[in-house]
Amino acid sequence: MKSTDDVPDLAGRASDPASEVAPLSVTDVLESIVGADAAGLDAGACLELAGRCAQLAAFVQARQTEFLAAFGSYRTDPDKAFDADGAFTEASGVPGMDDDKPAASSPETTNAGAANAGAADPIAAANAVGPADCAGFTARDIFAESLVRWAGDEVGCELDIAGRTGASRLIESELAVMCLPRTLAAFKAGRISARRYRKILDQAGHLPAALARQLDDTIDGWDEGISYDAFSRRLKRWIMAHQPQTTEDDHARVITDRRVEFMPDAAGAAWLMAYGPADRLAVLYRRLDKAAHATDGADTRTSPQKRFDLLADESTSDDNSAADGSRWRIGVTIPVTTLLGGTLPGHMNGYGPIPAAMARRLAAGAGWIERILTDPITSRPIDAERGHYRLTTGAQQYIRARNTTCTLPACSKPAEQCELDHLKPWPEGDSDPDNLQPVCKSHHQAKTTRRFHSIPLPPDTPGGPRIIRWTLPTGHQYDTYEDTDPDATAEELAYLDFVATQADKTIAKQDHARRHHAKRLNRMRSRAQSAG
């Protein structure tokens, strides 16, 4: 890991290893920004300095996080502790605020197991109570409960933000410093972007402290070159796989809480909002979208207007022909081990990771689902076709599940609305999933007119993720890594090994039972012959 006092030069931008530039110090980056005259720079230099500004901003934000976390340690309530069951106990009285450091807790006012853990580390105090490990509380809960009442107001006054926002900043800062030190260091060094850091912070806050720390260690080993979309999917899958019961419980609540709500708006407008299982809402939207695109070409309405009119008309129509799922299908990628009862999440195109139980249900009974089974080692679809210009629907759905958006790193156009582009033109390149990428219409045109260019690159390591390199007009290059998720592959192989071991035991038991039965039959025959 690089020093956190360094800001690398354009982290995440592809470059030739032979021409890599050594990381710049914070001072060098600041001087290059302050002393630059934008009017006298070419396009490439302007873009490069814009990237350095983002890296410098990340460094400053990370330092503010560290300072706020340190301030939070001075405003940790010494009279908040956990009992042996992981429940909060609060002593009478208000902690003193006269000293810079809170007064130490006395054995009479705190849990004996946490009394000597130190007020500056709420996680350490919580863990001191034993195996309960703050049962029922997330890492964010612990930090929120441990702060004194008005700490957020102090931060708010200094930063000119609301007191509640100040408290939230304090909680997130302590979470980052104490539970996500590797993530904070990577953000501070410019190796991960602000939105990835924010995504990790938001997700980790809902996990138990021990699991948040495990997530921090896991993310540190991920490929830094994967796209934001692939990063988000991998993060969501990891959390689902490590909290399977919580995931299933949450999904059960989604089914229970399904609803449609009407909300009036201004100027005679209103919103009709539906909440429920993603698969049912996805097929509803797909029906509307397909029908909207099938209207007369002379229709001047926009696609959103057509979808609204179709929804309004369908609600009063007795014609159920639109419910025929054969006219639109949604791809659901399912690991083989999930069908066998494993806990690895599936993936629904246009949505993202879904709970394992939901993936099995869709694979078993939904006629509008295109089921895609993946090999546990290669992560490729088991029925992927090669050598044909037109692919099966399943292979197309797999490509859109592998790259869920346009592969240009800055584009978030859903793959369902993209065209499949040959990296190596047909017929030199096969219509094989390895030679195809989803590219939105706009960026496909940029490729066709040779403004943009994309090529496949060999993996960095044998068996590593596929890489697509985009070159833009300034000459800057950006890589998109396929999300192969080695953690999921390892878990899938481990589950297959478990299933095989259980099968061997079952076969051994059945074989033993057969031999025992055969011996009994032989003894009975011998007795019958002797009696005769």
Short mmCIF file of C-alpha atoms in Angstrom, two decimals:
data_model
loop_
_atom_site.label_atom_id
_atom_site.label_comp_id
_atom_site.label_asym_id
_atom_site.label_seq_id
_atom_site.Cartn_x
_atom_site.Cartn_y
_atom_site.Cartn_z
CA MET A 1 0.00 0.00 0.00
CA LYS A 2 1.31 3.42 -0.93
CA SER A 3 1.93 6.10 1.65
CA THR A 4 -1.19 8.02 2.59
CA ASP A 5 0.78 11.25 2.30
CA ASP A 6 1.14 10.77 -1.45
CA VAL A 7 -1.39 11.51 -4.14
CA PRO A 8 -0.82 9.29 -7.21
CA ASP A 9 -0.82 10.82 -10.67
CA LEU A 10 -4.27 10.24 -12.18
CA ALA A 11 -5.16 7.12 -10.21
CA GLY A 12 -7.37 4.78 -12.21
CA ARG A 13 -6.17 6.05 -15.60
CA ALA A 14 -4.59 3.40 -17.76
CA SER A 15 -1.04 3.93 -18.85
CA ASP A 16 1.93 2.04 -20.22
CA PRO A 17 3.86 0.59 -17.24
CA ALA A 18 7.08 1.60 -18.90
CA SER A 19 6.03 5.24 -18.91
CA GLU A 20 4.38 5.43 -15.47
CA VAL A 21 5.09 8.59 -13.52
CA ALA A 22 6.03 8.36 -9.86
CA PRO A 23 3.36 9.53 -7.40
CA LEU A 24 3.41 13.23 -6.63
CA SER A 25 3.48 14.61 -3.11
CA VAL A 26 0.57 16.69 -1.87
CA THR A 27 2.78 19.78 -2.03
CA ASP A 28 3.72 19.08 -5.65
CA VAL A 29 0.08 18.56 -6.62
CA LEU A 30 -0.99 21.76 -4.90
CA GLU A 31 1.78 23.78 -6.55
CA SER A 32 0.94 22.34 -10.00
CA ILE A 33 -2.69 23.38 -9.55
CA VAL A 34 -2.10 26.83 -8.09
CA GLY A 35 0.59 27.78 -10.58
CA ALA A 36 -1.18 26.52 -13.72
CA ASP A 37 -2.68 28.95 -16.24
CA ALA A 38 -5.73 27.18 -17.70
CA ALA A 39 -5.77 29.49 -20.72
CA GLY A 40 -2.32 28.31 -21.80
CA LEU A 41 -2.91 24.56 -21.45
CA ASP A 42 -3.99 22.01 -24.05
CA ALA A 43 -7.03 19.79 -23.55
CA GLY A 44 -5.06 16.86 -22.14
CA ALA A 45 -3.28 18.99 -19.53
CA CYS A 46 -6.57 20.60 -18.45
CA LEU A 47 -8.13 17.18 -17.97
CA GLU A 48 -5.12 15.93 -16.05
CA LEU A 49 -5.14 18.88 -13.66
CA ALA A 50 -8.89 18.47 -13.14
CA GLY A 51 -8.12 14.91 -12.02
CA ARG A 52 -5.46 16.17 -9.63
CA CYS A 53 -7.95 18.61 -8.14
CA ALA A 54 -10.25 15.66 -7.37
CA GLN A 55 -7.38 13.78 -5.74
CA LEU A 56 -6.37 16.79 -3.67
CA ALA A 57 -10.00 17.25 -2.56
CA ALA A 58 -10.07 13.58 -1.50
CA PHE A 59 -6.90 14.08 0.55
CA VAL A 60 -8.37 17.14 2.28
CA GLN A 61 -11.66 15.34 2.97
CA ALA A 62 -9.81 12.35 4.43
CA ARG A 63 -7.77 14.62 6.70
CA GLN A 64 -10.97 16.34 7.86
CA THR A 65 -12.38 12.88 8.61
CA GLU A 66 -9.36 12.07 10.78
CA PHE A 67 -9.61 15.38 12.66
CA LEU A 68 -13.35 14.94 13.26
CA ALA A 69 -12.81 11.38 14.51
CA ALA A 70 -10.17 12.67 16.92
CA PHE A 71 -12.57 15.38 18.11
CA GLY A 72 -15.24 12.71 18.52
CA SER A 73 -12.95 10.80 20.88
CA TYR A 74 -13.02 13.88 23.15
CA ARG A 75 -16.80 13.91 23.00
CA THR A 76 -17.43 10.24 23.71
CA ASP A 77 -19.89 9.87 26.56
CA PRO A 78 -18.11 7.96 29.39
CA ASP A 79 -21.46 7.03 30.91
CA LYS A 80 -22.59 5.02 27.88
CA ALA A 81 -21.63 1.35 27.91
CA PHE A 82 -22.93 -2.10 26.97
CA ASP A 83 -24.13 -4.79 29.29
CA ALA A 84 -23.34 -8.48 28.84
CA ASP A 85 -26.27 -8.89 26.43
CA GLY A 86 -25.07 -6.14 24.13
CA ALA A 87 -27.73 -3.68 25.34
CA PHE A 88 -26.98 -0.05 26.15
CA THR A 89 -26.86 1.09 29.77
CA GLU A 90 -26.84 4.76 30.68
CA ALA A 91 -25.74 6.04 34.06
CA SER A 92 -27.48 8.93 35.74
CA GLY A 93 -26.10 12.41 35.28
CA VAL A 94 -24.63 14.30 32.34
CA PRO A 95 -20.96 13.74 31.42
CA GLY A 96 -18.73 16.69 32.17
CA MET A 97 -17.78 18.98 29.32
CA ASP A 98 -15.43 21.31 31.20
CA ASP A 99 -12.30 19.30 30.47
CA ASP A 100 -10.91 18.68 27.02
CA LYS A 101 -11.11 14.97 27.70
CA PRO A 102 -14.26 13.44 29.19
CA ALA A 103 -13.92 12.29 32.76
CA ALA A 104 -13.09 8.60 33.16
CA SER A 105 -16.00 6.32 33.96
CA SER A 106 -16.22 4.88 37.43
CA PRO A 107 -16.98 1.20 38.06
CA GLU A 108 -20.21 2.25 39.75
CA THR A 109 -21.62 3.99 36.67
CA THR A 110 -20.47 1.68 33.89
CA ASN A 111 -20.54 -1.99 33.08
CA ALA A 112 -17.63 -3.70 34.80
CA GLY A 113 -16.52 -5.40 31.62
CA ALA A 114 -16.31 -2.13 29.68
CA ALA A 115 -15.21 0.24 32.43
CA ASN A 116 -11.54 0.06 31.53
CA ALA A 117 -11.96 -0.17 27.76
CA GLY A 118 -11.42 3.56 27.21
CA ALA A 119 -13.98 6.17 26.29
CA ALA A 120 -12.13 7.11 23.10
CA ASP A 121 -12.95 3.79 21.41
CA PRO A 122 -16.64 2.83 21.62
CA ILE A 123 -16.01 -0.32 19.55
CA ALA A 124 -13.36 -1.50 22.01
CA ALA A 125 -15.74 -0.83 24.88
CA ALA A 126 -18.48 -2.75 23.11
CA ASN A 127 -16.25 -5.71 22.30
CA ALA A 128 -15.08 -5.89 25.92
CA VAL A 129 -18.45 -7.27 26.99
CA GLY A 130 -17.81 -10.61 25.33
CA PRO A 131 -19.24 -12.68 22.48
CA ALA A 132 -22.46 -10.68 22.25
CA ASP A 133 -20.49 -8.04 20.31
CA CYS A 134 -23.25 -5.48 20.56
CA ALA A 135 -25.92 -7.85 19.30
CA GLY A 136 -28.57 -6.03 17.33
CA PHE A 137 -26.48 -2.87 16.86
CA THR A 138 -24.72 -1.71 13.74
CA ALA A 139 -21.37 0.06 13.78
CA ARG A 140 -23.16 3.34 13.11
CA ASP A 141 -25.50 2.71 16.07
CA ILE A 142 -22.53 2.30 18.40
CA PHE A 143 -20.90 5.58 17.42
CA ALA A 144 -24.21 7.45 17.41
CA GLU A 145 -25.06 6.28 20.91
CA SER A 146 -21.60 6.93 22.32
CA LEU A 147 -21.45 10.65 21.42
CA VAL A 148 -22.44 13.29 23.93
CA ARG A 149 -25.65 15.12 23.16
CA TRP A 150 -24.33 18.41 21.76
CA ALA A 151 -21.18 17.28 19.98
CA GLY A 152 -22.83 17.68 16.57
CA ASP A 153 -23.73 21.29 17.33
CA GLU A 154 -20.07 22.13 17.96
CA VAL A 155 -19.15 20.71 14.56
CA GLY A 156 -22.10 22.49 12.96
CA CYS A 157 -21.00 25.87 14.26
CA GLU A 158 -17.44 25.40 13.01
CA LEU A 159 -18.39 24.08 9.53
CA ASP A 160 -21.54 26.20 9.07
CA ILE A 161 -23.81 23.17 8.78
CA ALA A 162 -26.85 22.00 10.73
CA GLY A 163 -26.25 20.38 14.11
CA ARG A 164 -27.75 17.08 12.93
CA THR A 165 -25.48 17.14 9.90
CA GLY A 166 -22.53 17.79 12.21
CA ALA A 167 -23.45 14.77 14.32
CA SER A 168 -23.73 12.64 11.19
CA ARG A 169 -20.27 13.81 10.07
CA LEU A 170 -18.84 12.85 13.46
CA ILE A 171 -20.43 9.40 13.35
CA GLU A 172 -19.20 8.73 9.81
CA SER A 173 -15.70 9.96 10.67
CA GLU A 174 -15.38 7.62 13.63
CA LEU A 175 -16.78 4.78 11.53
CA ALA A 176 -14.17 5.42 8.82
CA VAL A 177 -11.21 5.71 11.21
CA MET A 178 -12.06 2.80 13.51
CA CYS A 179 -13.78 0.31 11.18
CA LEU A 180 -12.56 1.23 7.66
CA PRO A 181 -8.91 2.30 8.04
CA ARG A 182 -7.77 0.69 4.77
CA THR A 183 -10.60 2.28 2.81
CA LEU A 184 -9.86 5.69 4.32
CA ALA A 185 -6.16 5.32 3.48
CA ALA A 186 -6.97 4.38 -0.14
CA PHE A 187 -9.29 7.40 -0.45
CA LYS A 188 -6.71 9.69 1.10
CA ALA A 189 -4.06 8.44 -1.36
CA GLY A 190 -6.37 8.93 -4.34
CA ARG A 191 -6.67 5.22 -5.18
CA ILE A 192 -10.45 5.17 -4.90
CA SER A 193 -12.87 7.89 -5.97
CA ALA A 194 -15.16 9.91 -3.72
CA ARG A 195 -18.29 8.08 -4.83
CA ARG A 196 -16.74 4.65 -4.12
CA TYR A 197 -15.65 5.85 -0.69
CA ARG A 198 -19.17 7.15 -0.02
CA LYS A 199 -20.69 3.84 -1.19
CA ILE A 200 -18.49 1.83 1.19
CA LEU A 201 -19.19 4.21 4.07
CA ASP A 202 -22.96 4.04 3.55
CA GLN A 203 -23.03 0.24 3.36
CA ALA A 204 -20.59 -0.40 6.23
CA GLY A 205 -22.62 1.77 8.59
CA HIS A 206 -25.46 -0.79 8.44
CA LEU A 207 -23.20 -3.74 9.35
CA PRO A 208 -22.05 -4.99 12.74
CA ALA A 209 -18.66 -3.53 13.65
CA ALA A 210 -16.77 -6.82 13.20
CA LEU A 211 -18.29 -7.38 9.75
CA ALA A 212 -17.53 -3.79 8.73
CA ARG A 213 -13.87 -4.38 9.56
CA GLN A 214 -13.93 -7.64 7.58
CA LEU A 215 -15.41 -5.75 4.62
CA ASP A 216 -12.61 -3.19 4.88
CA ASP A 217 -9.97 -5.96 4.68
CA THR A 218 -11.78 -7.60 1.74
CA ILE A 219 -12.16 -4.45 -0.36
CA ASP A 220 -8.47 -3.71 0.07
CA GLY A 221 -7.73 -6.78 -2.08
CA TRP A 222 -10.12 -5.94 -4.93
CA ASP A 223 -8.98 -4.82 -8.37
CA GLU A 224 -8.84 -1.02 -8.36
CA GLY A 225 -9.55 -0.96 -12.10
CA ILE A 226 -13.09 -2.38 -12.02
CA SER A 227 -15.85 0.01 -13.03
CA TYR A 228 -18.02 1.73 -10.44
CA ASP A 229 -21.00 -0.37 -11.51
CA ALA A 230 -19.05 -3.62 -11.08
CA PHE A 231 -17.69 -2.35 -7.76
CA SER A 232 -21.22 -1.61 -6.49
CA ARG A 233 -22.49 -5.03 -7.55
CA ARG A 234 -19.57 -6.81 -5.91
CA LEU A 235 -20.08 -4.84 -2.70
CA LYS A 236 -23.79 -5.68 -2.65
CA ARG A 237 -23.12 -9.37 -3.36
CA TRP A 238 -20.53 -9.54 -0.57
CA ILE A 239 -22.93 -8.11 1.98
CA MET A 240 -25.73 -10.42 0.85
CA ALA A 241 -23.45 -13.47 1.03
CA HIS A 242 -22.19 -12.58 4.52
CA GLN A 243 -25.62 -11.72 5.93
CA PRO A 244 -27.84 -14.35 4.23
CA GLN A 245 -30.47 -14.44 6.96
CA THR A 246 -30.70 -10.65 7.17
CA THR A 247 -31.00 -10.51 3.37
CA GLU A 248 -33.82 -13.08 3.33
CA ASP A 249 -35.62 -11.32 6.20
CA ASP A 250 -35.36 -7.98 4.39
CA HIS A 251 -36.76 -9.51 1.20
CA ALA A 252 -39.65 -11.08 3.14
CA ARG A 253 -40.49 -7.61 4.47
CA VAL A 254 -40.44 -6.24 0.91
CA ILE A 255 -43.13 -8.75 -0.06
CA THR A 256 -45.17 -7.94 3.04
CA ASP A 257 -44.84 -4.17 2.58
CA ARG A 258 -45.66 -4.09 -1.16
CA ARG A 259 -47.92 -1.17 -2.00
CA VAL A 260 -48.92 1.54 -4.44
CA GLU A 261 -49.23 5.12 -3.20
CA PHE A 262 -50.74 8.25 -4.69
CA MET A 263 -49.03 11.57 -3.88
CA PRO A 264 -50.48 14.92 -5.06
CA ASP A 265 -48.05 17.47 -6.50
CA ALA A 266 -48.28 21.07 -7.67
CA ALA A 267 -50.09 22.37 -10.77
CA GLY A 268 -52.60 19.54 -10.94
CA ALA A 269 -49.90 16.85 -11.08
CA ALA A 270 -49.43 13.76 -8.95
CA TRP A 271 -47.07 10.81 -8.45
CA LEU A 272 -48.12 7.15 -8.50
CA MET A 273 -45.41 5.18 -6.69
CA ALA A 274 -45.15 1.40 -6.45
CA TYR A 275 -42.98 -0.49 -3.97
CA GLY A 276 -42.50 -4.24 -3.97
CA PRO A 277 -40.47 -7.19 -5.33
CA ALA A 278 -38.10 -6.01 -8.05
CA ASP A 279 -38.93 -8.86 -10.43
CA ARG A 280 -42.63 -7.96 -10.64
CA LEU A 281 -41.96 -4.24 -11.07
CA ALA A 282 -39.21 -4.91 -13.61
CA VAL A 283 -41.51 -6.95 -15.86
CA LEU A 284 -44.22 -4.28 -15.54
CA TYR A 285 -41.79 -1.60 -16.67
CA ARG A 286 -40.46 -3.83 -19.48
CA ARG A 287 -43.98 -4.38 -20.78
CA LEU A 288 -44.63 -0.63 -20.85
CA ASP A 289 -41.27 0.15 -22.44
CA LYS A 290 -41.59 -2.48 -25.18
CA ALA A 291 -45.12 -1.35 -25.97
CA ALA A 292 -43.99 2.30 -26.08
CA HIS A 293 -41.29 1.49 -28.64
CA ALA A 294 -43.73 -0.52 -30.74
CA THR A 295 -46.04 2.44 -31.46
CA ASP A 296 -46.44 4.14 -34.81
CA GLY A 297 -43.33 5.93 -36.04
CA ALA A 298 -45.38 9.05 -36.72
CA ASP A 299 -46.19 9.32 -33.02
CA THR A 300 -44.57 12.51 -31.71
CA ARG A 301 -44.82 11.60 -28.03
CA THR A 302 -41.63 10.92 -26.07
CA SER A 303 -41.02 7.44 -24.65
CA PRO A 304 -41.82 8.55 -21.06
CA GLN A 305 -45.11 10.08 -22.29
CA LYS A 306 -45.99 6.85 -24.12
CA ARG A 307 -45.26 4.76 -21.04
CA PHE A 308 -47.50 7.00 -18.92
CA ASP A 309 -50.37 6.84 -21.42
CA LEU A 310 -50.04 3.06 -21.72
CA LEU A 311 -50.09 2.66 -17.95
CA ALA A 312 -53.13 4.92 -17.58
CA ASP A 313 -54.94 3.16 -20.44
CA GLU A 314 -54.06 -0.35 -19.22
CA SER A 315 -55.45 0.33 -15.77
CA THR A 316 -58.94 0.71 -17.29
CA SER A 317 -58.62 -1.94 -19.99
CA ASP A 318 -59.94 -5.51 -19.92
CA ASP A 319 -57.36 -6.61 -22.50
CA ASN A 320 -54.86 -8.90 -20.74
CA SER A 321 -52.87 -9.75 -23.84
CA ALA A 322 -50.04 -7.53 -22.59
CA ALA A 323 -49.40 -10.02 -19.80
CA ASP A 324 -47.92 -12.48 -22.29
CA GLY A 325 -44.36 -12.76 -21.00
CA SER A 326 -43.10 -14.36 -24.22
CA ARG A 327 -42.86 -10.88 -25.75
CA TRP A 328 -40.27 -9.64 -23.25
CA ARG A 329 -37.81 -11.50 -21.12
CA ILE A 330 -35.51 -10.50 -18.29
CA GLY A 331 -32.20 -12.24 -17.71
CA VAL A 332 -31.48 -13.69 -14.27
CA THR A 333 -27.96 -15.01 -13.73
CA ILE A 334 -27.88 -17.82 -11.17
CA PRO A 335 -24.77 -19.62 -9.85
CA VAL A 336 -25.17 -23.39 -10.08
CA THR A 337 -24.56 -23.69 -6.34
CA THR A 338 -27.46 -21.33 -5.62
CA LEU A 339 -29.83 -23.73 -7.39
CA LEU A 340 -28.40 -26.48 -5.17
CA GLY A 341 -29.32 -24.48 -2.05
CA GLY A 342 -26.31 -22.17 -1.65
CA THR A 343 -26.49 -18.59 -0.38
CA LEU A 344 -24.66 -16.73 -3.18
CA PRO A 345 -26.90 -14.00 -4.64
CA GLY A 346 -28.23 -14.13 -8.19
CA HIS A 347 -28.28 -11.15 -10.56
CA MET A 348 -31.31 -9.69 -12.35
CA ASN A 349 -30.52 -7.60 -15.41
CA GLY A 350 -31.54 -3.99 -15.02
CA TYR A 351 -31.60 -4.30 -11.23
CA GLY A 352 -28.53 -5.98 -9.72
CA PRO A 353 -27.87 -8.69 -7.09
CA ILE A 354 -30.95 -10.46 -5.70
CA PRO A 355 -31.28 -12.82 -2.69
CA ALA A 356 -30.54 -16.49 -3.33
CA ALA A 357 -34.09 -17.60 -2.42
CA MET A 358 -35.56 -15.06 -4.86
CA ALA A 359 -33.22 -16.28 -7.63
CA ARG A 360 -34.35 -19.89 -7.06
CA ARG A 361 -38.01 -18.87 -7.10
CA LEU A 362 -37.63 -16.99 -10.38
CA ALA A 363 -35.69 -19.83 -11.96
CA ALA A 364 -38.38 -22.32 -11.00
CA GLY A 365 -41.58 -20.68 -12.07
CA ALA A 366 -41.41 -17.34 -13.93
CA GLY A 367 -42.16 -17.76 -17.65
CA TRP A 368 -40.74 -14.36 -18.54
CA ILE A 369 -37.33 -15.13 -17.00
CA GLU A 370 -34.32 -16.03 -19.14
CA ARG A 371 -32.39 -18.25 -16.75
CA ILE A 372 -28.60 -18.05 -17.13
CA LEU A 373 -26.56 -20.68 -15.29
CA THR A 374 -22.90 -19.79 -14.74
CA ASP A 375 -19.87 -22.03 -14.37
CA PRO A 376 -18.47 -21.71 -10.82
CA ILE A 377 -14.86 -21.53 -12.05
CA THR A 378 -15.03 -19.37 -15.18
CA SER A 379 -18.23 -17.41 -14.28
CA ARG A 380 -19.22 -17.87 -17.96
CA PRO A 381 -22.72 -18.99 -18.96
CA ILE A 382 -22.82 -22.75 -19.31
CA ASP A 383 -24.65 -22.55 -22.66
CA ALA A 384 -22.65 -19.64 -24.18
CA GLU A 385 -22.44 -19.97 -27.97
CA ARG A 386 -19.48 -19.28 -30.21
CA GLY A 387 -19.03 -18.82 -33.93
CA HIS A 388 -22.46 -17.39 -34.79
CA TYR A 389 -23.24 -13.76 -35.59
CA ARG A 390 -26.55 -13.87 -33.75
CA LEU A 391 -26.48 -15.08 -30.17
CA THR A 392 -29.20 -16.83 -28.22
CA THR A 393 -31.28 -14.65 -25.94
CA GLY A 394 -29.57 -16.27 -22.95
CA ALA A 395 -26.09 -15.36 -24.19
CA GLN A 396 -27.19 -11.77 -24.85
CA GLN A 397 -28.67 -11.56 -21.37
CA TYR A 398 -25.42 -12.92 -19.91
CA ILE A 399 -23.39 -10.17 -21.60
CA ARG A 400 -25.74 -7.57 -20.17
CA ALA A 401 -25.45 -9.16 -16.73
CA ARG A 402 -21.65 -9.17 -16.90
CA ASN A 403 -21.49 -5.51 -17.98
CA THR A 404 -24.66 -3.92 -16.66
CA THR A 405 -23.94 -0.52 -18.23
CA CYS A 406 -22.17 0.87 -21.28
CA THR A 407 -18.51 -0.11 -20.85
CA LEU A 408 -17.21 3.45 -21.18
CA PRO A 409 -16.26 4.16 -17.53
CA ALA A 410 -18.14 7.48 -17.31
CA CYS A 411 -21.38 6.16 -18.85
CA SER A 412 -24.20 4.71 -16.75
CA LYS A 413 -26.61 3.85 -19.58
CA PRO A 414 -28.19 0.48 -18.64
CA ALA A 415 -26.97 -2.42 -20.77
CA GLU A 416 -30.59 -3.28 -21.58
CA GLN A 417 -30.72 -0.02 -23.56
CA CYS A 418 -27.31 -0.53 -25.22
CA GLU A 419 -26.22 -2.13 -28.46
CA LEU A 420 -23.89 -5.15 -28.49
CA ASP A 421 -20.62 -4.06 -30.08
CA HIS A 422 -17.92 -6.36 -31.51
CA LEU A 423 -14.53 -5.47 -30.03
CA LYS A 424 -12.94 -7.20 -33.02
CA PRO A 425 -15.24 -6.66 -36.04
CA TRP A 426 -17.11 -9.62 -37.49
CA PRO A 427 -16.04 -11.94 -39.09
CA GLU A 428 -12.45 -11.49 -37.81
CA GLY A 429 -13.91 -11.58 -34.31
CA ASP A 430 -16.54 -14.14 -33.31
CA SER A 431 -19.93 -13.26 -31.87
CA ASP A 432 -18.76 -14.68 -28.60
CA PRO A 433 -19.38 -13.13 -25.18
CA ASP A 434 -15.63 -12.51 -24.84
CA ASN A 435 -15.68 -10.37 -28.00
CA LEU A 436 -18.84 -8.41 -27.24
CA GLN A 437 -19.57 -5.42 -25.04
CA PRO A 438 -22.69 -3.34 -24.42
CA VAL A 439 -22.20 0.21 -25.72
CA CYS A 440 -24.85 2.92 -25.70
CA LYS A 441 -25.95 4.37 -29.04
CA SER A 442 -24.10 7.65 -28.48
CA HIS A 443 -20.74 6.06 -27.69
CA HIS A 444 -21.26 3.45 -30.40
CA GLN A 445 -21.51 6.35 -32.85
CA ALA A 446 -18.36 7.86 -31.33
CA LYS A 447 -16.57 4.57 -32.06
CA THR A 448 -17.98 4.38 -35.59
CA THR A 449 -16.79 7.91 -36.39
CA ARG A 450 -13.40 7.07 -34.80
CA ARG A 451 -13.67 9.72 -32.10
CA PHE A 452 -13.46 7.01 -29.44
CA HIS A 453 -11.69 3.67 -29.66
CA SER A 454 -11.91 0.51 -27.55
CA ILE A 455 -9.86 -2.69 -27.63
CA PRO A 456 -9.70 -5.82 -25.47
CA LEU A 457 -6.55 -6.39 -23.42
CA PRO A 458 -5.21 -9.63 -21.95
CA PRO A 459 -5.81 -10.03 -18.20
CA ASP A 460 -3.19 -8.63 -15.83
CA THR A 461 -2.79 -12.14 -14.39
CA PRO A 462 -3.62 -15.61 -15.79
CA GLY A 463 -7.33 -16.21 -15.29
CA GLY A 464 -7.82 -12.58 -14.27
CA PRO A 465 -10.66 -10.28 -15.33
CA ARG A 466 -11.14 -9.24 -18.95
CA ILE A 467 -10.05 -5.67 -19.65
CA ILE A 468 -11.49 -3.21 -22.19
CA ARG A 469 -9.35 -0.14 -22.86
CA TRP A 470 -10.97 3.05 -24.16
CA THR A 471 -8.89 5.78 -25.81
CA LEU A 472 -10.44 9.27 -25.97
CA PRO A 473 -9.56 12.28 -28.19
CA THR A 474 -7.01 13.73 -25.74
CA GLY A 475 -5.09 10.44 -25.82
CA HIS A 476 -6.07 9.58 -22.26
CA GLN A 477 -6.86 5.90 -21.77
CA TYR A 478 -9.32 4.34 -19.34
CA ASP A 479 -9.76 0.66 -18.52
CA THR A 480 -12.94 -1.21 -17.70
CA TYR A 481 -12.42 -4.49 -15.82
CA GLU A 482 -14.89 -7.34 -15.99
CA ASP A 483 -16.28 -8.14 -12.55
CA THR A 484 -15.16 -11.75 -12.02
CA ASP A 485 -15.50 -11.50 -8.21
CA PRO A 486 -12.88 -14.02 -6.94
CA ASP A 487 -14.51 -14.02 -3.49
CA ALA A 488 -17.78 -15.35 -4.95
CA THR A 489 -15.91 -17.91 -7.05
CA ALA A 490 -14.04 -19.20 -3.98
CA GLU A 491 -17.28 -19.45 -1.99
CA GLU A 492 -19.01 -21.25 -4.86
CA LEU A 493 -16.21 -23.80 -5.19
CA ALA A 494 -16.22 -24.32 -1.42
CA TYR A 495 -19.96 -25.00 -1.53
CA LEU A 496 -19.54 -27.45 -4.42
CA ASP A 497 -16.86 -29.24 -2.39
CA PHE A 498 -19.27 -29.36 0.56
CA VAL A 499 -22.05 -30.78 -1.64
CA ALA A 500 -19.66 -33.37 -3.10
CA THR A 501 -18.51 -34.40 0.39
CA GLN A 502 -22.11 -34.76 1.55
CA ALA A 503 -22.92 -36.78 -1.56
CA ASP A 504 -19.97 -39.09 -0.90
CA LYS A 505 -21.20 -39.63 2.66
CA THR A 506 -24.72 -40.34 1.43
CA ILE A 507 -23.44 -42.82 -1.16
CA ALA A 508 -21.26 -44.50 1.46
CA LYS A 509 -24.25 -44.84 3.82
CA GLN A 510 -26.42 -46.24 1.03
CA ASP A 511 -23.68 -48.69 0.03
CA HIS A 512 -23.30 -49.82 3.64
CA ALA A 513 -27.08 -50.29 3.91
CA ARG A 514 -27.13 -52.34 0.70
CA ARG A 515 -24.31 -54.60 1.91
CA HIS A 516 -26.03 -55.06 5.27
CA HIS A 517 -29.31 -55.90 3.52
CA ALA A 518 -27.55 -58.38 1.23
CA LYS A 519 -25.95 -60.13 4.24
CA ARG A 520 -29.36 -60.43 5.91
CA LEU A 521 -30.86 -61.93 2.75
CA ASN A 522 -28.01 -64.44 2.48
CA ARG A 523 -28.45 -65.48 6.12
CA MET A 524 -32.20 -65.89 5.62
CA ARG A 525 -31.62 -68.03 2.50
CA SER A 526 -29.08 -70.19 4.35
CA ARG A 527 -31.53 -70.76 7.20
CA ALA A 528 -34.31 -71.59 4.75
CA GLN A 529 -32.09 -74.12 2.96
CA SER A 530 -31.03 -75.69 6.27
CA ALA A 531 -34.63 -75.99 7.41
CA GLY A 532 -35.62 -77.61 4.09
#
